[in-house]
Tab-separated table of C-alpha atoms in Angstrom:
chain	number	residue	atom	x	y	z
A	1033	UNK	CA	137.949	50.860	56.230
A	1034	UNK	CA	136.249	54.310	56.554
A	1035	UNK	CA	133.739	53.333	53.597
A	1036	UNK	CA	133.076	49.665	55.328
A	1037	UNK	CA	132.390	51.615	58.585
A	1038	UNK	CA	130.725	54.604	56.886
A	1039	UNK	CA	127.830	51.514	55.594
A	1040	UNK	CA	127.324	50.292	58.975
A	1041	UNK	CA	126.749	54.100	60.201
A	1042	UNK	CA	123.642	53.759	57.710
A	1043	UNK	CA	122.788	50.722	58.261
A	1044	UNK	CA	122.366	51.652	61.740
A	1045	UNK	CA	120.385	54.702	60.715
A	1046	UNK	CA	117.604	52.434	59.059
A	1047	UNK	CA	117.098	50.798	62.848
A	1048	UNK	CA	113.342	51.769	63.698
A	1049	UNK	CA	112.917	52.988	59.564
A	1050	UNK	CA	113.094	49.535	57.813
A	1051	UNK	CA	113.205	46.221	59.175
A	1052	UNK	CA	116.568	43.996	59.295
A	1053	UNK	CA	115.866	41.743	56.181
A	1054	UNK	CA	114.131	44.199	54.046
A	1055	UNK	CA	117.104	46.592	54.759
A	1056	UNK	CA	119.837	44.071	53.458
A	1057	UNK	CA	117.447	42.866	50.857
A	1058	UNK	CA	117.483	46.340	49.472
A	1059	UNK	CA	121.273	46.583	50.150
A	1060	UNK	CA	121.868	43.234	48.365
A	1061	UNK	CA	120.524	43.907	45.485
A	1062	UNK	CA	122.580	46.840	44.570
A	1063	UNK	CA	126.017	45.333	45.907
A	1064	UNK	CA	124.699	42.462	43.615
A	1065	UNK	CA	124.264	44.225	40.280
A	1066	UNK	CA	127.421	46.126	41.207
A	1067	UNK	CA	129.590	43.369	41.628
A	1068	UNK	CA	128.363	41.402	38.808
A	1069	UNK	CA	128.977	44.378	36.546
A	1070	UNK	CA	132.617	44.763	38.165
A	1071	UNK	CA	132.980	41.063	37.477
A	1072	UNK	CA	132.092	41.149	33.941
A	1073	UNK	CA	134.361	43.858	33.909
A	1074	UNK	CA	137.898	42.287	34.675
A	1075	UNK	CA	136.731	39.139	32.728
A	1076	UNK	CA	136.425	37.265	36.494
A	1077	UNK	CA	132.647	36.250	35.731
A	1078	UNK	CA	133.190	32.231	35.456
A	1079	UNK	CA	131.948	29.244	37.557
A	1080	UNK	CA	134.541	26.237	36.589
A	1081	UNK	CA	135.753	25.945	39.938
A	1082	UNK	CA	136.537	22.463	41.389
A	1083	UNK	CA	134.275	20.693	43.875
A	1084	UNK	CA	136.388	21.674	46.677
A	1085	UNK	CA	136.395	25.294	45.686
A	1086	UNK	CA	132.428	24.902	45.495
A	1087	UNK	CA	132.497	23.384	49.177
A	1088	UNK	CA	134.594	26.368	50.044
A	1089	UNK	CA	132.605	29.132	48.349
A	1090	UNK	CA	129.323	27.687	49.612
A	1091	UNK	CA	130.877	27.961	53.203
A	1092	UNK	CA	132.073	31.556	52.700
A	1093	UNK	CA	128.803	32.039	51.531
A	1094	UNK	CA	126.919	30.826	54.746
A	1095	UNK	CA	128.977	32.372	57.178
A	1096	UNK	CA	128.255	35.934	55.315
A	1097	UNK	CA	124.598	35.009	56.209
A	1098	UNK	CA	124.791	34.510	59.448
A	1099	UNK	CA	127.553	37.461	59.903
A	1100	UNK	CA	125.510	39.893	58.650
A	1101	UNK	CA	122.607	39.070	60.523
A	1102	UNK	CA	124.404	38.960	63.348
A	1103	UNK	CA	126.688	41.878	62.981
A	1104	UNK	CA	123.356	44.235	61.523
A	1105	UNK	CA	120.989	43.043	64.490
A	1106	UNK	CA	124.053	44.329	67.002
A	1107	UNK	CA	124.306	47.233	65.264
A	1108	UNK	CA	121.286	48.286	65.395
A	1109	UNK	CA	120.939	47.653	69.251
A	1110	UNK	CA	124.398	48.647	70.592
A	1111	UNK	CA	127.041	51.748	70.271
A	1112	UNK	CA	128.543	51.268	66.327
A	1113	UNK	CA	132.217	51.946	68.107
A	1114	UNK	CA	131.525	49.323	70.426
A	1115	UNK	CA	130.761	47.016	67.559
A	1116	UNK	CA	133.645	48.423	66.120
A	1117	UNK	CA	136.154	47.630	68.946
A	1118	UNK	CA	135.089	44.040	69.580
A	1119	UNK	CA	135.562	43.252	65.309
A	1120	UNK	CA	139.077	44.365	65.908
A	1121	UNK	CA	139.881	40.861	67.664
A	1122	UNK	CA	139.378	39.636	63.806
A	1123	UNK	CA	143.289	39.059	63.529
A	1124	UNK	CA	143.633	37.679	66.578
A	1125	UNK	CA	141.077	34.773	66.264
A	1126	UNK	CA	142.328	34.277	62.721
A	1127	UNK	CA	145.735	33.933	63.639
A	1128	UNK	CA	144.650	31.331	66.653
A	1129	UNK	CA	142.223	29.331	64.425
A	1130	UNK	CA	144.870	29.241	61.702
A	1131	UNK	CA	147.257	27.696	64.508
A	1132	UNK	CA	144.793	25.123	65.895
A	1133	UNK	CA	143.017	23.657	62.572
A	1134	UNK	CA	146.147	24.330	59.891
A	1135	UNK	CA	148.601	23.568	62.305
A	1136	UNK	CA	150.165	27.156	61.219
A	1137	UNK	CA	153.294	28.358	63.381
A	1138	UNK	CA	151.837	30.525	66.561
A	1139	UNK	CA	155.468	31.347	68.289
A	1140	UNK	CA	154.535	32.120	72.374
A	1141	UNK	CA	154.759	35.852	71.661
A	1142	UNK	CA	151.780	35.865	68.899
A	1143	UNK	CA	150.411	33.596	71.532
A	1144	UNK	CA	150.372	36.006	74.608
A	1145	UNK	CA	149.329	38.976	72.366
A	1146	UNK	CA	146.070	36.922	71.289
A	1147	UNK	CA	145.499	35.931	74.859
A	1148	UNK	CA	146.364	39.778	76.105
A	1149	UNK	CA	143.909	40.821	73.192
A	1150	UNK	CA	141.235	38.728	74.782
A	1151	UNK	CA	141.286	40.658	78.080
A	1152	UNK	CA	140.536	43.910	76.113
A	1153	UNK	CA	137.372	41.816	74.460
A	1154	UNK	CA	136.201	41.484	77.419
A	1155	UNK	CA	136.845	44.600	79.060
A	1156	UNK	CA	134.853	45.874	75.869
A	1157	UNK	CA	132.026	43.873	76.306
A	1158	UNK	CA	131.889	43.696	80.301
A	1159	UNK	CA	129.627	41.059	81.122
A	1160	UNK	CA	127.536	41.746	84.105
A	1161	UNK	CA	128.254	45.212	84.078
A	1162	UNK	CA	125.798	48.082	84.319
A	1163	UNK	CA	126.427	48.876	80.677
A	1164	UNK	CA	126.454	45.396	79.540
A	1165	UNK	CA	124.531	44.666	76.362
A	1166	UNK	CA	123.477	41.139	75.414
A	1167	UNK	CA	124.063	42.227	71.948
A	1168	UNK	CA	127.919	42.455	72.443
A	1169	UNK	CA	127.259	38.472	72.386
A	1170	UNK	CA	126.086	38.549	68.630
A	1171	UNK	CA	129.043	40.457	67.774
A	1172	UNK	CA	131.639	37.723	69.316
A	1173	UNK	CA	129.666	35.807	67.403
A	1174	UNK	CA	129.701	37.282	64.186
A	1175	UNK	CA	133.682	37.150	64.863
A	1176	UNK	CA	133.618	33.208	64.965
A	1177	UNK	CA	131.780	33.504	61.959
A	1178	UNK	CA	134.202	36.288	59.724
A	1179	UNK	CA	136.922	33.866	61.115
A	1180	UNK	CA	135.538	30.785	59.558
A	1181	UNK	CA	134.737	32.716	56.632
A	1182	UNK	CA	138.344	34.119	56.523
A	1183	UNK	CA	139.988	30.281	56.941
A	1184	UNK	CA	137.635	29.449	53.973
A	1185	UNK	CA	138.801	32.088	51.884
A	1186	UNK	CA	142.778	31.024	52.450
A	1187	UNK	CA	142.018	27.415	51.516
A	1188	UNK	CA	140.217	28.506	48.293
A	1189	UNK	CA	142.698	27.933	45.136
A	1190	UNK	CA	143.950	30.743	42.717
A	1191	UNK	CA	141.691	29.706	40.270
A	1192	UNK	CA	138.417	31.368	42.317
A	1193	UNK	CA	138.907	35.179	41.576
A	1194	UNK	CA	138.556	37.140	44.698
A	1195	UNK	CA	135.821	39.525	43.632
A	1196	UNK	CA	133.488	36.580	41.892
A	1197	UNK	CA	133.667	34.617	45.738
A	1198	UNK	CA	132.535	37.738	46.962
A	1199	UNK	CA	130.022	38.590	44.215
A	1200	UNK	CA	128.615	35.067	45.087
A	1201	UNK	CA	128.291	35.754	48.836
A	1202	UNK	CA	126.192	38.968	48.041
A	1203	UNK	CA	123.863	36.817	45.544
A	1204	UNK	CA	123.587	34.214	48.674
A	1205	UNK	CA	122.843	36.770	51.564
A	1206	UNK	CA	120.699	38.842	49.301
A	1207	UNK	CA	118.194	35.537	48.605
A	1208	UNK	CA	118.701	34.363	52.228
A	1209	UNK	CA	117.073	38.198	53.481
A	1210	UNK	CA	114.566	38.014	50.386
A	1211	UNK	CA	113.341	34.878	51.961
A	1212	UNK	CA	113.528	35.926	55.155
A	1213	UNK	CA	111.838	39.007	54.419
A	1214	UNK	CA	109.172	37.360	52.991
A	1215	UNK	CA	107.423	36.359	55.896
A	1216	UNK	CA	107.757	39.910	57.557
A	1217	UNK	CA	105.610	43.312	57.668
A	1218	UNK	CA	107.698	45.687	55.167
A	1219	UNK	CA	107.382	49.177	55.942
A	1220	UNK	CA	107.305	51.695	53.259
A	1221	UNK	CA	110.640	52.924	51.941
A	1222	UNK	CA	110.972	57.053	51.987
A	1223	UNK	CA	112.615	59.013	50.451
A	1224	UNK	CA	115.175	59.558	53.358
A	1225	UNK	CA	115.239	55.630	53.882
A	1226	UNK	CA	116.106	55.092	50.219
A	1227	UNK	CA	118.717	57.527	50.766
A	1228	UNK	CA	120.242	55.569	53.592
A	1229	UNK	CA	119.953	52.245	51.844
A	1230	UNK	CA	121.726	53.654	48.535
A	1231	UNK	CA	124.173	55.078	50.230
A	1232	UNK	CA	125.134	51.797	52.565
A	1233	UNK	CA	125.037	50.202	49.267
A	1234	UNK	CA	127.563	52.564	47.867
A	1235	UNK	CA	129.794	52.970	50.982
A	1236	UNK	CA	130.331	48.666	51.265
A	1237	UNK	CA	131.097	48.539	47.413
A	1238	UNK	CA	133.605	51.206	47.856
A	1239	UNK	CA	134.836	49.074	50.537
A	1240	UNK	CA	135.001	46.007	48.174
A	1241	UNK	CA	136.731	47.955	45.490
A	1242	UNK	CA	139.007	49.701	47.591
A	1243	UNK	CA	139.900	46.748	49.804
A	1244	UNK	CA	140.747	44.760	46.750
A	1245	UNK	CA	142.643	47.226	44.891
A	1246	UNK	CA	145.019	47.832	48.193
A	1247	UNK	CA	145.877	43.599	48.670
A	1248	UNK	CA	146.376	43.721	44.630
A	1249	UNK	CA	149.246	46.659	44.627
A	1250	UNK	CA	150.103	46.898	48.432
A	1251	UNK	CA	151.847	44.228	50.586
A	1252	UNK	CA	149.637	42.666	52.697
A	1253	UNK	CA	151.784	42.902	55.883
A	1254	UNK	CA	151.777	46.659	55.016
A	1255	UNK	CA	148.006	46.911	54.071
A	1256	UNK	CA	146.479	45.145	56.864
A	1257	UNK	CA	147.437	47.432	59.717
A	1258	UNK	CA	145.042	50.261	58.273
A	1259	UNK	CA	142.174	47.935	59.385
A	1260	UNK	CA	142.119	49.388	62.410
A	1261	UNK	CA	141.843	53.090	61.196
A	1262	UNK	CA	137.950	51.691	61.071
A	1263	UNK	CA	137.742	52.249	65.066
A	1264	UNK	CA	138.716	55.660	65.068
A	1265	UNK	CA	135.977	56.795	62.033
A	1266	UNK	CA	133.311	54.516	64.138
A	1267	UNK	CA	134.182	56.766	67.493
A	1268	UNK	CA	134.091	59.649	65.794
A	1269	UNK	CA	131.050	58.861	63.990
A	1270	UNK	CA	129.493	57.530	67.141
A	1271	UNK	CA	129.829	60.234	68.842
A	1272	UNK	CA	129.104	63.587	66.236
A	1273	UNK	CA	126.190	61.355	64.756
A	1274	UNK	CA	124.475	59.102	67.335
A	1275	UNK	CA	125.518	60.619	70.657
A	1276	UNK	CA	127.139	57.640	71.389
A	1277	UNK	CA	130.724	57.391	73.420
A	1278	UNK	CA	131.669	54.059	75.151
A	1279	UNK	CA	132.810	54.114	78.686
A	1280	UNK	CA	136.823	54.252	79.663
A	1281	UNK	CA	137.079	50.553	80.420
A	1282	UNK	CA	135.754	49.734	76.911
A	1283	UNK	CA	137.943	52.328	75.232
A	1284	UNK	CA	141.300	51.018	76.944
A	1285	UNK	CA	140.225	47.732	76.425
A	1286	UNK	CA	139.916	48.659	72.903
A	1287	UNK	CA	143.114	50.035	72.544
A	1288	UNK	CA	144.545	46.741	74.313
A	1289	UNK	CA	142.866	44.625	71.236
A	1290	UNK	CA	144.205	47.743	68.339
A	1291	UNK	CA	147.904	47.002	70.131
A	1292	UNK	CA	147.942	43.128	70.656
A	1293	UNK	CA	146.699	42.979	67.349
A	1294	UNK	CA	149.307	45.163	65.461
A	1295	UNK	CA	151.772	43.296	67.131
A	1296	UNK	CA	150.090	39.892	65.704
A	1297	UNK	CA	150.336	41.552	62.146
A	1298	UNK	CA	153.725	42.294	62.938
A	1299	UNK	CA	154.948	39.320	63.718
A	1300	UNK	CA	153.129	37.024	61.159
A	1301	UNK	CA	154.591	39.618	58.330
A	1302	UNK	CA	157.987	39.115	60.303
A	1303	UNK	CA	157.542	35.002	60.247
A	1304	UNK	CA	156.330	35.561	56.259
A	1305	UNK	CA	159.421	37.450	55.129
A	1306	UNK	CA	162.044	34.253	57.045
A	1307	UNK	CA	160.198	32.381	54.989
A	1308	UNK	CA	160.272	33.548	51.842
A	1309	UNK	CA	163.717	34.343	52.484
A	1310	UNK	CA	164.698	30.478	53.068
A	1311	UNK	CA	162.838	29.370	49.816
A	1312	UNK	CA	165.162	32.121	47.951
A	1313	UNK	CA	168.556	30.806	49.422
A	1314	UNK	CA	167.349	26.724	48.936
């Protein structure tokens, strides 16, 4: 989580330096070659998936598009601990969305937490407030779109290896910003620019690796608390780096979301283990 936020704190330090599309161009290219090597690798470079997996992959694949123009063009206009803050609803809309389209189990308490956790969303992005920022919009969207990407990724089958579906979403947002950039100005990339970019590039595949490598050993109920450990590098790094702190009502609405959403985890990890406990004792 600190190397996924640690890329959008230089990502956000190319705002002004390199346009949006030549920026994850530049990105793409090395998370590409990266991920293809790391593919090759564990023997996980293969394409025989089934037409369903295709349909799946290809919708990961869009939603990563529009995410990360969504999520870059916030960051580059808003506080990164604000962006931060509002992401950390991720569990909640995942768990609701789960609920309403896969007719998952959402007992009332999982229920009240998501609906508590949306109060703090708000109080984070305080529309009509003085320090309202349109841009807090593009982030709620970028949510919808992680959580459709998310859904996707739980209805793909085994046989899609987890690091080719996201090697394929790199290839697929690093063409969609090559085209975009296409029809765009670029501006010349320094040596402190190139910098930036390379080291984006090797904070997010960190993040890859590491995120990976954690769901492969640790237990995912234990693992996926720690995503929230990205909120307190992004404060930190918002304020020592850009100056930045957000405003009381946006912090304790934050730390409504962090709580509401620990408690989701909680209890889905809680529902997970009666399960599996029922299918041992058939």
């Amino acid at each position: 989580m600190a190397a996924f936020t640690f890329n959008d704190a230089f990502m956000k330090a190319l705002s002004g330096e390199l346009p949006l599309f030549q920026a994850v161009f530049l990105r793409g290219l090395c998370v590409t070659l990266f991920l293809t090597i790391l593919c090759a690798a564990l023997g996980q470079l293969r394409l025989g998936f089934s037409r369903m997996d295709w349909w799946l992959i290809a919708l990961r694949g869009l939603c990563e598009i529009a995410v990360a123009y969504l999520f870059i063009t916030a960051l580059f206009n808003m506080p990164i601990a604000n962006v931060s803050a509002i992401l950390q609803a991720l569990p909640l809309t995942v768990s609701l969305a789960a609920a309403l389209f896969f007719g998952e189990a959402l007992g009332w308490r999982r229920l009240t937490a998501i609906l508590i956790g949306f109060v703090g969303v708000v109080m984070i992005v305080q529309p009509g407030g003085e320090g309202f920022n349109i841009y807090a919009l593009w982030v709620l969207a970028a949510v919808i779109g992680v959580t459709v990407r998310d859904l996707a990724a739980r209805r793909m089958s085994r046989a899609v290896p987890s690091v080719m579906a996201a090697l394929i979403a790199a290839v697929m947002v690093t063409v969609a910003a090559g085209v975009a950039s296409a029809f765009i100005a670029w501006s010349p990339v320094t040596g402190a620019s190139g910098i930036k970019v390379l080291a984006a590039a090797f904070f997010i595949i960190g993040g890859y690796v590491f995120s990976v490598s954690a769901m492969r050993i640790g237990d995912v109920s234990a693992v996926a608390p720690f995503r929230y450990t990205s909120l307190l590098v992004a404060l930190v790094i918002g304020v020592v780096v850009f100056g930045e702190l957000p405003n009381t009502i946006a912090l304790v609405g934050a730390a409504i979301v962090v709580a509401t959403g620990l408690f989701t985890l909680y209890r889905e990890g809680r529902a997970r283990r009666k399960i599996r406990a029922a299918e041992v004792f058939k």
